[in-house]
C-alpha positions as CSV (number, residue, x, y, z in Angstrom):
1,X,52.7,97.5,115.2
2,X,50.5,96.6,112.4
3,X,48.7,100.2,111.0
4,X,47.0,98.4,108.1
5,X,43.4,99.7,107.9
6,X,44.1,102.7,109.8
7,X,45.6,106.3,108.5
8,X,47.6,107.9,112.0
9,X,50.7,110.7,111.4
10,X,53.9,109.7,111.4
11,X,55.2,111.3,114.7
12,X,51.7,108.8,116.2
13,X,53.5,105.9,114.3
14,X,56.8,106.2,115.2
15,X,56.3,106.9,119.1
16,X,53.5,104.0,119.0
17,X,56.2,101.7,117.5
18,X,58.9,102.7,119.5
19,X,57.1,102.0,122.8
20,X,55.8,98.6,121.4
21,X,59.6,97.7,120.8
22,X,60.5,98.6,124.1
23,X,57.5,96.9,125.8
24,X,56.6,100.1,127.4
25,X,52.7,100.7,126.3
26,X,51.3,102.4,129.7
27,X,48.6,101.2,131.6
28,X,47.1,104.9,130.9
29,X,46.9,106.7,127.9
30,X,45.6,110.5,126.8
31,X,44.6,111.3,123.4
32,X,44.4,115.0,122.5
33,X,42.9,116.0,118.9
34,X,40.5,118.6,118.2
35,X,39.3,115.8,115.7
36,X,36.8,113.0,117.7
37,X,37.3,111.1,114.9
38,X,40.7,110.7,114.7
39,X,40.6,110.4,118.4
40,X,37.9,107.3,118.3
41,X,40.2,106.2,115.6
42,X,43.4,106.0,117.5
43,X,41.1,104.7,120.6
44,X,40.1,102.0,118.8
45,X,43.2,100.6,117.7
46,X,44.6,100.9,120.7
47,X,42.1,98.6,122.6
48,X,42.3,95.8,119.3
49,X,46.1,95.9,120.2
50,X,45.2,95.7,123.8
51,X,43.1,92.5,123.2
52,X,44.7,90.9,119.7
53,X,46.2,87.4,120.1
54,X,48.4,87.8,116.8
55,X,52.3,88.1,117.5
56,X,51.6,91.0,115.2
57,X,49.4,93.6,117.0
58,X,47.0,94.5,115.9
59,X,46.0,91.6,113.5
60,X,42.5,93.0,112.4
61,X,41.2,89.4,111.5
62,X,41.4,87.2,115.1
63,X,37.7,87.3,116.3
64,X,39.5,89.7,119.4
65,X,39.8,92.1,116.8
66,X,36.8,92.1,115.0
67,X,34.3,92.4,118.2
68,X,37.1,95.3,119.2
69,X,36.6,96.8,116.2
70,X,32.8,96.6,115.7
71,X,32.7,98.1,119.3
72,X,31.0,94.7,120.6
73,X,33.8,93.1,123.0
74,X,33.4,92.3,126.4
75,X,36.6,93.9,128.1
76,X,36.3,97.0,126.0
77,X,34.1,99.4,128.2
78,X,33.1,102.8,126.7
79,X,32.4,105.1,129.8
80,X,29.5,107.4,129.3
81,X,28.3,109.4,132.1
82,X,25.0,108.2,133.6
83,X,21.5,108.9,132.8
84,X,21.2,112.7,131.2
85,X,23.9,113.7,133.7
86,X,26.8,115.7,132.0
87,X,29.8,114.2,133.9
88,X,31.0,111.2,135.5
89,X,29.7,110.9,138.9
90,X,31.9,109.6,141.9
91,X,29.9,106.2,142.3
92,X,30.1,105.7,138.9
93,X,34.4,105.6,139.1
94,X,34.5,103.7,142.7
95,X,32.1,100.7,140.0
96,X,34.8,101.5,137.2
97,X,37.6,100.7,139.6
98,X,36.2,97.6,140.9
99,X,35.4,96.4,137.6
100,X,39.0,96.9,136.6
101,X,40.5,94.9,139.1
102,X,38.0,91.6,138.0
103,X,39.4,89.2,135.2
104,X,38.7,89.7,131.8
105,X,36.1,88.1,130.5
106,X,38.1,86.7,127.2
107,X,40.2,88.1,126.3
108,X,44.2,88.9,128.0
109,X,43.0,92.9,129.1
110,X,40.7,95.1,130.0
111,X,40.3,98.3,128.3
112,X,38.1,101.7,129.6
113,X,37.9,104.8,127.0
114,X,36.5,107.8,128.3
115,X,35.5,110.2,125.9
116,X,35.4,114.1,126.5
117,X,37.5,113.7,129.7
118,X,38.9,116.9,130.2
119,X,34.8,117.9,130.5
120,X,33.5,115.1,131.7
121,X,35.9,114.1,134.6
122,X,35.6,116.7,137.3
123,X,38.1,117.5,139.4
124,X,36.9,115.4,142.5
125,X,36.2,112.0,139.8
126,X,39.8,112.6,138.5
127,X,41.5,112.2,142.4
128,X,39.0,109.4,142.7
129,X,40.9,108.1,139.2
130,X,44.1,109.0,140.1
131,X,43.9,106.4,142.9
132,X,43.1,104.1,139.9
133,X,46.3,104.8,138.5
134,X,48.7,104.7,141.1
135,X,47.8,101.4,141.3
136,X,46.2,100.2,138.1
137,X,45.5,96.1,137.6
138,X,47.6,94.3,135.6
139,X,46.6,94.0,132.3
140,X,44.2,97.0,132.2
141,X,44.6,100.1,129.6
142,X,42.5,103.7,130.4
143,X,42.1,105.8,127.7
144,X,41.2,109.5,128.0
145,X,40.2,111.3,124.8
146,X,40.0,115.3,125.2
147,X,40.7,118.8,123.0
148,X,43.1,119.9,125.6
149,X,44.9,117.3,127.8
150,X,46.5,120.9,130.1
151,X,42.8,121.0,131.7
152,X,43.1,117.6,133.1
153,X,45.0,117.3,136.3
154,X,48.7,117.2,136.7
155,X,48.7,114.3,138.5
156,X,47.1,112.6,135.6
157,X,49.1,113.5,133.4
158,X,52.4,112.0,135.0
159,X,50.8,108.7,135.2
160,X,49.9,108.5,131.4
161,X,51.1,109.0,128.0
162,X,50.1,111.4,125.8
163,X,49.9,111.4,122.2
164,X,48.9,114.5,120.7
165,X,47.2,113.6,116.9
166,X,48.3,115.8,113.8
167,X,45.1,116.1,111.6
168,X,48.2,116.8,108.7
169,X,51.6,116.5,108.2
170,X,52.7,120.1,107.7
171,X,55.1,120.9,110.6
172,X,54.9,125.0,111.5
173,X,57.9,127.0,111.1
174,X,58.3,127.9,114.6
175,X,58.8,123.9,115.1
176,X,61.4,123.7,112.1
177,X,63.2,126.8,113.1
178,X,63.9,125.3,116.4
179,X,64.7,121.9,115.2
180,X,67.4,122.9,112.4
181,X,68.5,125.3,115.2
182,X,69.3,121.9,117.6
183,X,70.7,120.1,114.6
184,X,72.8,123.5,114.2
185,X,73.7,122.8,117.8
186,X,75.1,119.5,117.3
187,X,77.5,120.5,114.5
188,X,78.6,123.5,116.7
189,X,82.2,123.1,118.3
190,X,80.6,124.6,121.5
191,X,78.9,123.1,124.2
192,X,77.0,126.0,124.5
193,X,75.5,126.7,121.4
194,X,73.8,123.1,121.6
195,X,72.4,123.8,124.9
196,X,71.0,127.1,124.0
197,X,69.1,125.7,121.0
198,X,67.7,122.6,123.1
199,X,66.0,125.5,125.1
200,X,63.3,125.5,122.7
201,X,61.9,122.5,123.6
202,X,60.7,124.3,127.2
203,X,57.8,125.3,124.6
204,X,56.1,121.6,125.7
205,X,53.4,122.1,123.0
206,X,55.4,122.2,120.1
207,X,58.5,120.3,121.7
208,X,57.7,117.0,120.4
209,X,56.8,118.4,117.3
210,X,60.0,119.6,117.6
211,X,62.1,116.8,118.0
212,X,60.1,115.1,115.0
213,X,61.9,117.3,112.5
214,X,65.5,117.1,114.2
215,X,64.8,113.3,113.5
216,X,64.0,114.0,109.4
217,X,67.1,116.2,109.3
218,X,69.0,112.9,111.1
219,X,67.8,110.4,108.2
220,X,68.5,113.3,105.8
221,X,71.5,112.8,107.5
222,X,72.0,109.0,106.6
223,X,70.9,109.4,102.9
224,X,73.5,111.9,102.3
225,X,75.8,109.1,103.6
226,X,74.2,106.6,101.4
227,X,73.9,108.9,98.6
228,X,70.1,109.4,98.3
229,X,68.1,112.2,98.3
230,X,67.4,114.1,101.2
231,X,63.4,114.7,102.0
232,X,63.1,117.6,104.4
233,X,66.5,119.4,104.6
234,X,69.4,118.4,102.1
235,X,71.9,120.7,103.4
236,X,72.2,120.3,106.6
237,X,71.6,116.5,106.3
238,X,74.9,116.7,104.3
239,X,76.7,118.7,106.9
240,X,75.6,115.9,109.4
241,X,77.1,113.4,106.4
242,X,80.2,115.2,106.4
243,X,80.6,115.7,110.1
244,X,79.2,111.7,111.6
245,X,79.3,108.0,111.0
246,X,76.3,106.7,110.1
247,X,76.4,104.5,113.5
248,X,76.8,108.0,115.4
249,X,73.3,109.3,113.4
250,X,71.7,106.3,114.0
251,X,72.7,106.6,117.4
252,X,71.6,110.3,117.4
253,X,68.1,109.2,116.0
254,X,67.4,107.0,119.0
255,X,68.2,109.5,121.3
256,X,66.0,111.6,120.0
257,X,62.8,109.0,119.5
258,X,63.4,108.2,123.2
259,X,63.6,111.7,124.1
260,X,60.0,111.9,122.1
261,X,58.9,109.3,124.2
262,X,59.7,110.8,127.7
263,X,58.1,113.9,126.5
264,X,54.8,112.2,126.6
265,X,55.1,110.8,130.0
266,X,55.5,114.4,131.3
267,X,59.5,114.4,131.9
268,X,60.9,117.7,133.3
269,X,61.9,119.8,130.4
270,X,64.8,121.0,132.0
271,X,66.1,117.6,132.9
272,X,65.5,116.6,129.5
273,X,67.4,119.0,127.5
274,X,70.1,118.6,129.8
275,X,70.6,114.8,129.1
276,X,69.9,115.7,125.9
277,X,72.8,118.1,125.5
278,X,74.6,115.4,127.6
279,X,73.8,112.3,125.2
280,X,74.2,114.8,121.6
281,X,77.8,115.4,123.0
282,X,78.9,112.4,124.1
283,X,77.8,110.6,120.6
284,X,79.6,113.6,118.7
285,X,82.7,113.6,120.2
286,X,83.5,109.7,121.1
287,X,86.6,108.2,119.9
């Protein structure tokens, strides 16, 4: 993906990129951030990649992008509810979902933003959605901006992404306790040990944060192996050095990035760390 002109975290980056490599970008997407601006931000990048026509998404200069970006394109609807009301009304999703399923007007998709939806979509508009969802047009992104994704609807939620903003990159020591504790796993002899630590990430609000930092100890991991300087944790990125290949770290990043990924589509937690510990093992231990 092409950031230029726009300032996301690097957790947002890297799941944004790796979903784009694997041609998985959902047809639904929830942005949580306690900034609106950061929120409108990542909102509005999304629908120029939705609508670029540049093999390198988004381009920024194609006149796609610039009416995306100016707010002024056809197929990029920004939902508001109607009249002085302070929520989306029922009729007002049945017209959204009819809309969606008629042909862009020029450009290759269709793309809805709802703003405040945790608030604004009430429980009985959010079933209405849901039906939306479970079978959305081709071609058509949904993207829900709220503070707190958890007041949205379960159902929702396993239909969409979710990409939680960072206003900063400071991680909290909780999260890099539990991540050098994984990494602490993986060097462990015992099976046991590694599953234990993975337990952590049953704490779903700080898992992917989480699994970021077990993927900076990783590449701490390589430069030890290349002999550069490691940026987060140099000592256990040269017990990682010492211990793997750099094929088996590499291997080990991907796991985790697409561990990151099924994270945001609402994976059970239990099921996760259990392939986890499954996929950490068999990478350590293969001949």
């Amino acid at each position: 993906m092409n950031f230029k002109g726009f300032e996301f975290d690097e957790n947002t980056k890297q799941t944004l990129n790796a979903l784009d490599v694997q041609g998985r970008i959902p047809h639904a997407v929830i942005i949580e951030s306690k900034d609106k601006t950061k929120s409108f931000e990542l909102a509005k990048f999304l629908s120029m990649y939705a609508v670029c026509i540049d093999t390198e998404r988004p381009c920024g200069q194609c006149g796609q992008c610039r009416k995306a970006f100016n707010a002024a394109h056809a197929d990029i609807k920004y939902a508001y509810p109607e009249k002085k009301s302070k929520s989306y009304s029922i009729d007002q999703m049945r017209e959204i979902s009819k809309d969606a399923y008629i042909k862009p007007n020029e450009a290759a998709a269709k793309v809805y933003i709802f703003e405040d939806a945790e608030n604004r979509l009430s429980p009985i508009v959010q079933n209405a959605f849901l039906k939306l969802l479970e079978e959305p047009p081709q071609n058509v992104l949904f993207i829900l901006l709220c503070e707190n994704s958890k007041k949205l609807l379960a159902t929702i939620l396993s239909r969409s992404v979710v990409l939680r903003l960072k206003t900063h990159d400071v991680f909290s020591d909780t999260a890099c306790e539990n991540a050098r504790g994984i990494v602490k796993g993986i060097l462990s002899a015992r099976e046991y040990d590694l599953l234990k630590a993975l337990n952590v990430l049953l704490e779903k609000d700080s898992a992917d944060e989480t699994l970021l930092i077990v993927k900076l100890i990783f590449r701490d991991g390589l430069a030890a192996v290349s002999g550069v300087g490691a940026v987060f944790d140099a000592e256990l990125g040269k017990s990682l050095a010492t211990r793997f290949t750099k094929a088996r770290i590499i291997q080990m990043i991907e796991i985790t990035e697409n561990a990151k990924i099924k994270i945001t589509q609402n994976i059970n937690i239990n099921l996760l760390t259990t392939w986890l510990c499954g996929e950490y093992r068999r990478i350590s231990w293969q001949r």
